Amino acid sequence: MALVLENGIWLLQSSTGPQLLEKAITKKTKAIMPVHWTGRPCCMDKILKIAKKHKLLVIEDAAQGMGAYFNKKHTGMFGKISAFSAHPLKNLNALGDGGFIITSDKKFYDKIKLYRNHGLKGRDNVEIIGVNSRLDSLNAEVLNFRLKRLKSIIKRRTNNVNIYTKKVKTKKVQFINKNKNKINAHVMFIAFCEKRDKLQKYLSKFNIQSLVYYNTPLHLHKGVRYLGYKKGDFPVAEKLSKKVCIKCLC
Ligand SMILES: Cc1ncc(COP(=O)(O)O)c(C=O)c1O
């Protein structure tokens, strides 16, 4: 995703993102990880082309991509490995935490399967150091059941998004444009407003929930201080997080 200035407001625009992506590749780069953020697919054609040119692995973060399509192909089907989240906030949600990884590569499949179960082969043979990341059978059943409702959930969310974009006429609130190559799963709905806090207060008067995702840009979190980034290193992300980005769940 890239950020472009349009009508004085910074907008996320995934179509220009791939060009910036190529500039960021260094000798140390091993993989590209497109994030289908909010359910809006990344431009996978351009990303795959760059990955091929630089011989890089593509790992899709399809955590929010369940039910989204790019050029009629489901997100998560482009990369070598793709991860989906079934966290309760997602369109396909488990009873608590859950998720799954898909891959078309047998070597990755075997390694991931081992890793998610403490690296155990059988009951008594730890092949690698792993974690406990097994999806329990109860949640797998729940997800199978809820999968049948996924299309109608996305349809309902899309209808709500259409209502917002049709009814909200003011230039003070901006939405991301639709793109004919992309079917958005609308896990979240993004609105941009310079006076975000005022807008949130206004919405709450009508019991319309809105949330800020996220107040702290990634590079300013304590946990990643070791990377050496500081305030000002990502001015666009900082500007967005403080001023213009709100998301209404629908
Ligand atoms: C874009 C993105 N990546 C990764 C994750 C992590 O997913 P989980 O919490 O299911 O591990 C999330 C969850 O919100 C997400 O939105």
mmCIF file of C-alpha atoms and ligand atoms in Angstrom:
data_model
loop_
_atom_site.group_PDB
_atom_site.id
_atom_site.type_symbol
_atom_site.label_atom_id
_atom_site.label_comp_id
_atom_site.label_asym_id
_atom_site.label_seq_id
_atom_site.Cartn_x
_atom_site.Cartn_y
_atom_site.Cartn_z
ATOM 1 C CA MET A 1 0.000 0.000 0.000
ATOM 2 C CA ALA A 2 1.204 3.510 -0.663
ATOM 3 C CA LEU A 3 -0.097 6.820 0.543
ATOM 4 C CA VAL A 4 -0.971 9.563 -1.889
ATOM 5 C CA LEU A 5 -2.161 13.096 -1.318
ATOM 6 C CA GLU A 6 -5.572 13.628 -2.846
ATOM 7 C CA ASN A 7 -7.763 16.651 -2.128
ATOM 8 C CA GLY A 8 -5.405 17.520 0.704
ATOM 9 C CA ILE A 9 -5.937 14.160 2.385
ATOM 10 C CA TRP A 10 -3.565 11.230 2.524
ATOM 11 C CA LEU A 11 -5.147 8.157 1.029
ATOM 12 C CA LEU A 12 -4.053 4.576 0.997
ATOM 13 C CA GLN A 13 -3.571 3.558 -2.583
ATOM 14 C CA SER A 14 -2.406 0.064 -3.179
ATOM 15 C CA SER A 15 -1.968 0.584 -6.933
ATOM 16 C CA THR A 16 1.116 2.774 -6.411
ATOM 17 C CA GLY A 17 2.434 0.637 -3.565
ATOM 18 C CA PRO A 18 4.333 -1.879 -5.709
ATOM 19 C CA GLN A 19 6.573 0.871 -7.171
ATOM 20 C CA LEU A 20 7.645 1.910 -3.683
ATOM 21 C CA LEU A 21 8.068 -1.741 -2.819
ATOM 22 C CA GLU A 22 10.702 -2.266 -5.494
ATOM 23 C CA LYS A 23 12.700 0.694 -4.186
ATOM 24 C CA ALA A 24 12.736 -0.852 -0.704
ATOM 25 C CA ILE A 25 14.347 -4.145 -1.823
ATOM 26 C CA THR A 26 17.918 -4.633 -0.619
ATOM 27 C CA LYS A 27 20.425 -7.497 -0.710
ATOM 28 C CA LYS A 28 19.030 -8.663 2.609
ATOM 29 C CA THR A 29 15.418 -8.944 1.368
ATOM 30 C CA LYS A 30 14.190 -12.516 1.376
ATOM 31 C CA ALA A 31 10.441 -12.186 0.966
ATOM 32 C CA ILE A 32 7.620 -9.778 0.185
ATOM 33 C CA MET A 33 4.658 -9.831 2.516
ATOM 34 C CA PRO A 34 1.597 -8.111 1.032
ATOM 35 C CA VAL A 35 -1.075 -7.355 3.635
ATOM 36 C CA HIS A 36 -4.679 -7.418 2.427
ATOM 37 C CA TRP A 37 -5.457 -4.804 5.007
ATOM 38 C CA THR A 38 -9.149 -4.314 5.924
ATOM 39 C CA GLY A 39 -10.077 -6.925 3.321
ATOM 40 C CA ARG A 40 -8.893 -4.829 0.378
ATOM 41 C CA PRO A 41 -6.668 -6.914 -1.890
ATOM 42 C CA CYS A 42 -3.173 -5.724 -2.769
ATOM 43 C CA CYS A 43 -2.202 -5.431 -6.453
ATOM 44 C CA MET A 44 -0.935 -8.978 -6.648
ATOM 45 C CA ASP A 45 -0.093 -8.907 -10.373
ATOM 46 C CA LYS A 46 2.492 -6.152 -9.857
ATOM 47 C CA ILE A 47 3.788 -7.656 -6.631
ATOM 48 C CA LEU A 48 4.285 -11.109 -8.186
ATOM 49 C CA LYS A 49 6.150 -9.541 -11.112
ATOM 50 C CA ILE A 50 8.551 -7.747 -8.773
ATOM 51 C CA ALA A 51 9.006 -10.888 -6.667
ATOM 52 C CA LYS A 52 9.847 -12.917 -9.773
ATOM 53 C CA LYS A 53 12.304 -10.301 -11.020
ATOM 54 C CA HIS A 54 14.157 -10.251 -7.674
ATOM 55 C CA LYS A 55 13.668 -13.982 -6.946
ATOM 56 C CA LEU A 56 11.809 -13.290 -3.711
ATOM 57 C CA LEU A 57 9.298 -15.395 -1.863
ATOM 58 C CA VAL A 58 5.755 -14.004 -1.531
ATOM 59 C CA ILE A 59 4.075 -14.627 1.810
ATOM 60 C CA GLU A 60 0.564 -13.191 1.923
ATOM 61 C CA ASP A 61 -0.823 -11.779 5.115
ATOM 62 C CA ALA A 62 -4.408 -12.678 4.284
ATOM 63 C CA ALA A 63 -5.480 -12.332 7.926
ATOM 64 C CA GLN A 64 -8.214 -9.974 6.739
ATOM 65 C CA GLY A 65 -8.454 -11.379 3.223
ATOM 66 C CA MET A 66 -11.049 -14.111 3.718
ATOM 67 C CA GLY A 67 -13.607 -13.646 0.927
ATOM 68 C CA ALA A 68 -11.594 -11.008 -0.965
ATOM 69 C CA TYR A 69 -10.609 -11.399 -4.613
ATOM 70 C CA PHE A 70 -8.015 -9.867 -6.907
ATOM 71 C CA ASN A 71 -8.667 -10.391 -10.624
ATOM 72 C CA LYS A 72 -11.241 -13.054 -9.702
ATOM 73 C CA LYS A 73 -8.700 -15.040 -7.679
ATOM 74 C CA HIS A 74 -9.088 -15.370 -3.924
ATOM 75 C CA THR A 75 -6.494 -13.572 -1.810
ATOM 76 C CA GLY A 76 -4.108 -16.046 -0.266
ATOM 77 C CA MET A 77 -3.875 -17.986 -3.543
ATOM 78 C CA PHE A 78 -1.033 -15.913 -4.988
ATOM 79 C CA GLY A 79 1.855 -16.450 -2.587
ATOM 80 C CA LYS A 80 3.927 -19.485 -1.697
ATOM 81 C CA ILE A 81 2.537 -19.267 1.840
ATOM 82 C CA SER A 82 -0.547 -17.396 3.076
ATOM 83 C CA ALA A 83 -1.886 -16.848 6.567
ATOM 84 C CA PHE A 84 -5.542 -16.260 7.472
ATOM 85 C CA SER A 85 -6.941 -15.126 10.796
ATOM 86 C CA ALA A 86 -10.176 -16.403 12.307
ATOM 87 C CA HIS A 87 -10.008 -13.988 15.240
ATOM 88 C CA PRO A 88 -13.494 -12.868 16.374
ATOM 89 C CA LEU A 89 -13.139 -9.500 14.570
ATOM 90 C CA LYS A 90 -12.748 -11.191 11.190
ATOM 91 C CA ASN A 91 -15.442 -12.120 8.677
ATOM 92 C CA LEU A 92 -14.935 -15.822 9.343
ATOM 93 C CA ASN A 93 -14.472 -16.060 13.069
ATOM 94 C CA ALA A 94 -13.849 -18.810 15.574
ATOM 95 C CA LEU A 95 -14.867 -19.027 19.214
ATOM 96 C CA GLY A 96 -11.830 -17.103 20.376
ATOM 97 C CA ASP A 97 -8.528 -17.197 18.555
ATOM 98 C CA GLY A 98 -7.960 -19.250 15.462
ATOM 99 C CA GLY A 99 -6.465 -19.152 12.025
ATOM 100 C CA PHE A 100 -4.775 -21.184 9.351
ATOM 101 C CA ILE A 101 -1.926 -21.209 6.886
ATOM 102 C CA ILE A 102 -2.065 -22.452 3.324
ATOM 103 C CA THR A 103 0.800 -23.384 1.039
ATOM 104 C CA SER A 104 1.270 -25.225 -2.229
ATOM 105 C CA ASP A 105 4.805 -26.236 -1.260
ATOM 106 C CA LYS A 106 5.222 -29.628 0.433
ATOM 107 C CA LYS A 107 8.479 -28.625 2.161
ATOM 108 C CA PHE A 108 6.840 -25.618 3.807
ATOM 109 C CA TYR A 109 3.763 -27.709 4.618
ATOM 110 C CA ASP A 110 5.833 -30.306 6.490
ATOM 111 C CA LYS A 111 7.847 -27.677 8.367
ATOM 112 C CA ILE A 112 4.814 -25.606 9.374
ATOM 113 C CA LYS A 113 2.923 -28.721 10.498
ATOM 114 C CA LEU A 114 5.837 -29.716 12.666
ATOM 115 C CA TYR A 115 6.399 -26.219 14.042
ATOM 116 C CA ARG A 116 2.760 -25.731 15.099
ATOM 117 C CA ASN A 117 2.915 -28.853 17.304
ATOM 118 C CA HIS A 118 6.048 -28.249 19.395
ATOM 119 C CA GLY A 119 8.203 -29.632 16.579
ATOM 120 C CA LEU A 120 6.993 -33.087 17.539
ATOM 121 C CA LYS A 121 7.099 -36.071 15.201
ATOM 122 C CA GLY A 122 5.067 -38.765 16.899
ATOM 123 C CA ARG A 123 4.862 -38.561 20.713
ATOM 124 C CA ASP A 124 8.508 -38.770 21.594
ATOM 125 C CA ASN A 125 10.623 -37.085 18.968
ATOM 126 C CA VAL A 126 11.231 -33.327 18.984
ATOM 127 C CA GLU A 127 12.644 -32.635 15.538
ATOM 128 C CA ILE A 128 12.728 -28.832 15.800
ATOM 129 C CA ILE A 129 11.847 -26.269 18.455
ATOM 130 C CA GLY A 130 8.228 -25.355 17.768
ATOM 131 C CA VAL A 131 5.183 -23.758 19.371
ATOM 132 C CA ASN A 132 1.667 -24.808 20.277
ATOM 133 C CA SER A 133 -0.380 -23.276 17.487
ATOM 134 C CA ARG A 134 -2.865 -26.046 16.844
ATOM 135 C CA LEU A 135 -6.418 -25.154 15.849
ATOM 136 C CA ASP A 136 -8.624 -27.235 18.134
ATOM 137 C CA SER A 137 -11.245 -29.531 16.598
ATOM 138 C CA LEU A 138 -14.162 -27.669 18.185
ATOM 139 C CA ASN A 139 -13.118 -24.413 16.531
ATOM 140 C CA ALA A 140 -12.458 -26.178 13.244
ATOM 141 C CA GLU A 141 -16.074 -27.434 13.341
ATOM 142 C CA VAL A 142 -17.363 -23.940 14.170
ATOM 143 C CA LEU A 143 -15.376 -22.454 11.281
ATOM 144 C CA ASN A 144 -16.656 -25.111 8.870
ATOM 145 C CA PHE A 145 -20.191 -24.263 9.918
ATOM 146 C CA ARG A 146 -19.666 -20.495 9.713
ATOM 147 C CA LEU A 147 -17.957 -20.772 6.331
ATOM 148 C CA LYS A 148 -21.427 -21.334 4.836
ATOM 149 C CA ARG A 149 -22.448 -17.869 6.033
ATOM 150 C CA LEU A 150 -19.322 -16.049 4.860
ATOM 151 C CA LYS A 151 -20.774 -14.805 1.560
ATOM 152 C CA SER A 152 -23.859 -13.364 3.226
ATOM 153 C CA ILE A 153 -21.755 -11.655 5.915
ATOM 154 C CA ILE A 154 -19.608 -9.963 3.261
ATOM 155 C CA LYS A 155 -22.713 -9.044 1.276
ATOM 156 C CA ARG A 156 -24.249 -7.375 4.323
ATOM 157 C CA ARG A 157 -21.043 -5.455 5.029
ATOM 158 C CA THR A 158 -20.773 -4.387 1.381
ATOM 159 C CA ASN A 159 -24.360 -3.113 1.496
ATOM 160 C CA ASN A 160 -23.520 -1.082 4.603
ATOM 161 C CA VAL A 161 -20.420 0.348 2.935
ATOM 162 C CA ASN A 162 -22.518 1.322 -0.085
ATOM 163 C CA ILE A 163 -24.970 3.120 2.186
ATOM 164 C CA TYR A 164 -22.159 5.094 3.850
ATOM 165 C CA THR A 165 -20.462 6.038 0.592
ATOM 166 C CA LYS A 166 -23.759 7.068 -1.007
ATOM 167 C CA LYS A 167 -25.152 9.023 1.918
ATOM 168 C CA VAL A 168 -22.043 10.786 3.182
ATOM 169 C CA LYS A 169 -21.691 13.702 0.806
ATOM 170 C CA THR A 170 -19.294 15.998 2.662
ATOM 171 C CA LYS A 171 -15.753 16.388 1.312
ATOM 172 C CA LYS A 172 -14.544 16.465 4.913
ATOM 173 C CA VAL A 173 -14.901 12.697 5.118
ATOM 174 C CA GLN A 174 -13.181 10.617 2.465
ATOM 175 C CA PHE A 175 -13.361 6.964 1.565
ATOM 176 C CA ILE A 176 -11.127 4.713 -0.491
ATOM 177 C CA ASN A 177 -12.241 4.350 -4.091
ATOM 178 C CA LYS A 178 -13.566 1.082 -5.428
ATOM 179 C CA ASN A 179 -11.429 -0.812 -7.900
ATOM 180 C CA LYS A 180 -12.980 -3.071 -10.508
ATOM 181 C CA ASN A 181 -10.214 -5.700 -10.220
ATOM 182 C CA LYS A 182 -10.763 -6.068 -6.516
ATOM 183 C CA ILE A 183 -13.538 -7.547 -4.428
ATOM 184 C CA ASN A 184 -13.161 -6.107 -0.957
ATOM 185 C CA ALA A 185 -14.150 -8.350 1.958
ATOM 186 C CA HIS A 186 -14.798 -5.242 4.083
ATOM 187 C CA VAL A 187 -13.505 -6.543 7.383
ATOM 188 C CA MET A 188 -13.275 -2.865 8.262
ATOM 189 C CA PHE A 189 -14.415 0.296 6.588
ATOM 190 C CA ILE A 190 -11.964 3.164 6.457
ATOM 191 C CA ALA A 191 -12.877 6.827 6.534
ATOM 192 C CA PHE A 192 -10.449 9.744 6.570
ATOM 193 C CA CYS A 193 -11.234 12.954 8.337
ATOM 194 C CA GLU A 194 -8.959 15.771 9.509
ATOM 195 C CA LYS A 195 -11.228 16.334 12.500
ATOM 196 C CA ARG A 196 -11.399 12.690 13.387
ATOM 197 C CA ASP A 197 -12.104 13.058 17.094
ATOM 198 C CA LYS A 198 -14.977 15.449 16.436
ATOM 199 C CA LEU A 199 -16.395 13.044 13.868
ATOM 200 C CA GLN A 200 -16.170 10.147 16.310
ATOM 201 C CA LYS A 201 -18.063 12.134 18.944
ATOM 202 C CA TYR A 202 -20.708 13.030 16.375
ATOM 203 C CA LEU A 203 -21.126 9.404 15.288
ATOM 204 C CA SER A 204 -21.408 8.184 18.857
ATOM 205 C CA LYS A 205 -24.394 10.503 19.380
ATOM 206 C CA PHE A 206 -26.225 8.274 16.900
ATOM 207 C CA ASN A 207 -24.831 5.059 18.415
ATOM 208 C CA ILE A 208 -22.577 4.511 15.430
ATOM 209 C CA GLN A 209 -19.417 2.808 16.599
ATOM 210 C CA SER A 210 -16.096 3.920 15.169
ATOM 211 C CA LEU A 211 -12.575 2.978 16.135
ATOM 212 C CA VAL A 212 -9.090 4.269 15.492
ATOM 213 C CA TYR A 213 -6.823 1.655 13.903
ATOM 214 C CA TYR A 214 -4.130 2.400 15.068
ATOM 215 C CA ASN A 215 -3.138 5.285 17.300
ATOM 216 C CA THR A 216 0.499 4.200 17.450
ATOM 217 C CA PRO A 217 2.293 3.518 14.177
ATOM 218 C CA LEU A 218 4.189 0.232 14.144
ATOM 219 C CA HIS A 219 7.705 1.716 14.214
ATOM 220 C CA LEU A 220 6.999 3.613 17.458
ATOM 221 C CA HIS A 221 6.043 0.599 19.565
ATOM 222 C CA LYS A 222 8.314 -0.301 22.484
ATOM 223 C CA GLY A 223 8.663 -3.863 21.228
ATOM 224 C CA VAL A 224 10.390 -2.761 18.012
ATOM 225 C CA ARG A 225 12.666 -0.094 19.491
ATOM 226 C CA TYR A 226 15.581 -2.404 18.796
ATOM 227 C CA LEU A 227 15.106 -1.684 15.073
ATOM 228 C CA GLY A 228 16.246 1.872 15.706
ATOM 229 C CA TYR A 229 13.351 3.798 14.178
ATOM 230 C CA LYS A 230 12.280 7.091 15.692
ATOM 231 C CA LYS A 231 9.512 9.655 15.432
ATOM 232 C CA GLY A 232 9.607 11.300 12.022
ATOM 233 C CA ASP A 233 10.953 8.242 10.178
ATOM 234 C CA PHE A 234 7.529 7.417 8.708
ATOM 235 C CA PRO A 235 5.807 10.817 8.540
ATOM 236 C CA VAL A 236 2.821 9.622 6.548
ATOM 237 C CA ALA A 237 1.990 6.794 8.951
ATOM 238 C CA GLU A 238 2.405 9.176 11.866
ATOM 239 C CA LYS A 239 0.151 11.768 10.259
ATOM 240 C CA LEU A 240 -2.505 9.175 9.503
ATOM 241 C CA SER A 241 -2.449 7.666 12.966
ATOM 242 C CA LYS A 242 -2.955 10.997 14.678
ATOM 243 C CA LYS A 243 -5.217 12.899 12.370
ATOM 244 C CA VAL A 244 -7.011 11.327 9.510
ATOM 245 C CA CYS A 245 -7.721 7.664 9.803
ATOM 246 C CA ILE A 246 -10.808 6.259 11.444
ATOM 247 C CA LYS A 247 -12.516 3.002 10.774
ATOM 248 C CA CYS A 248 -16.114 2.241 11.308
ATOM 249 C CA LEU A 249 -17.032 -1.402 11.767
ATOM 250 C CA CYS A 250 -20.063 -2.379 9.813
HETATM 251 C C1 LIG B 1 -3.316 -7.808 8.947
HETATM 252 C C2 LIG B 1 -3.224 -8.769 10.109
HETATM 253 N N1 LIG B 1 -2.182 -9.626 10.180
HETATM 254 C C3 LIG B 1 -2.074 -10.518 11.189
HETATM 255 C C4 LIG B 1 -3.013 -10.574 12.189
HETATM 256 C C5 LIG B 1 -2.849 -11.571 13.290
HETATM 257 O O1 LIG B 1 -3.888 -12.503 13.262
HETATM 258 P P1 LIG B 1 -4.149 -13.438 14.554
HETATM 259 O O2 LIG B 1 -4.435 -12.489 15.690
HETATM 260 O O3 LIG B 1 -5.305 -14.300 14.216
HETATM 261 O O4 LIG B 1 -2.881 -14.188 14.765
HETATM 262 C C6 LIG B 1 -4.109 -9.713 12.166
HETATM 263 C C7 LIG B 1 -5.117 -9.739 13.229
HETATM 264 O O5 LIG B 1 -5.802 -8.808 13.490
HETATM 265 C C8 LIG B 1 -4.217 -8.793 11.099
HETATM 266 O O6 LIG B 1 -5.255 -7.957 11.022
#
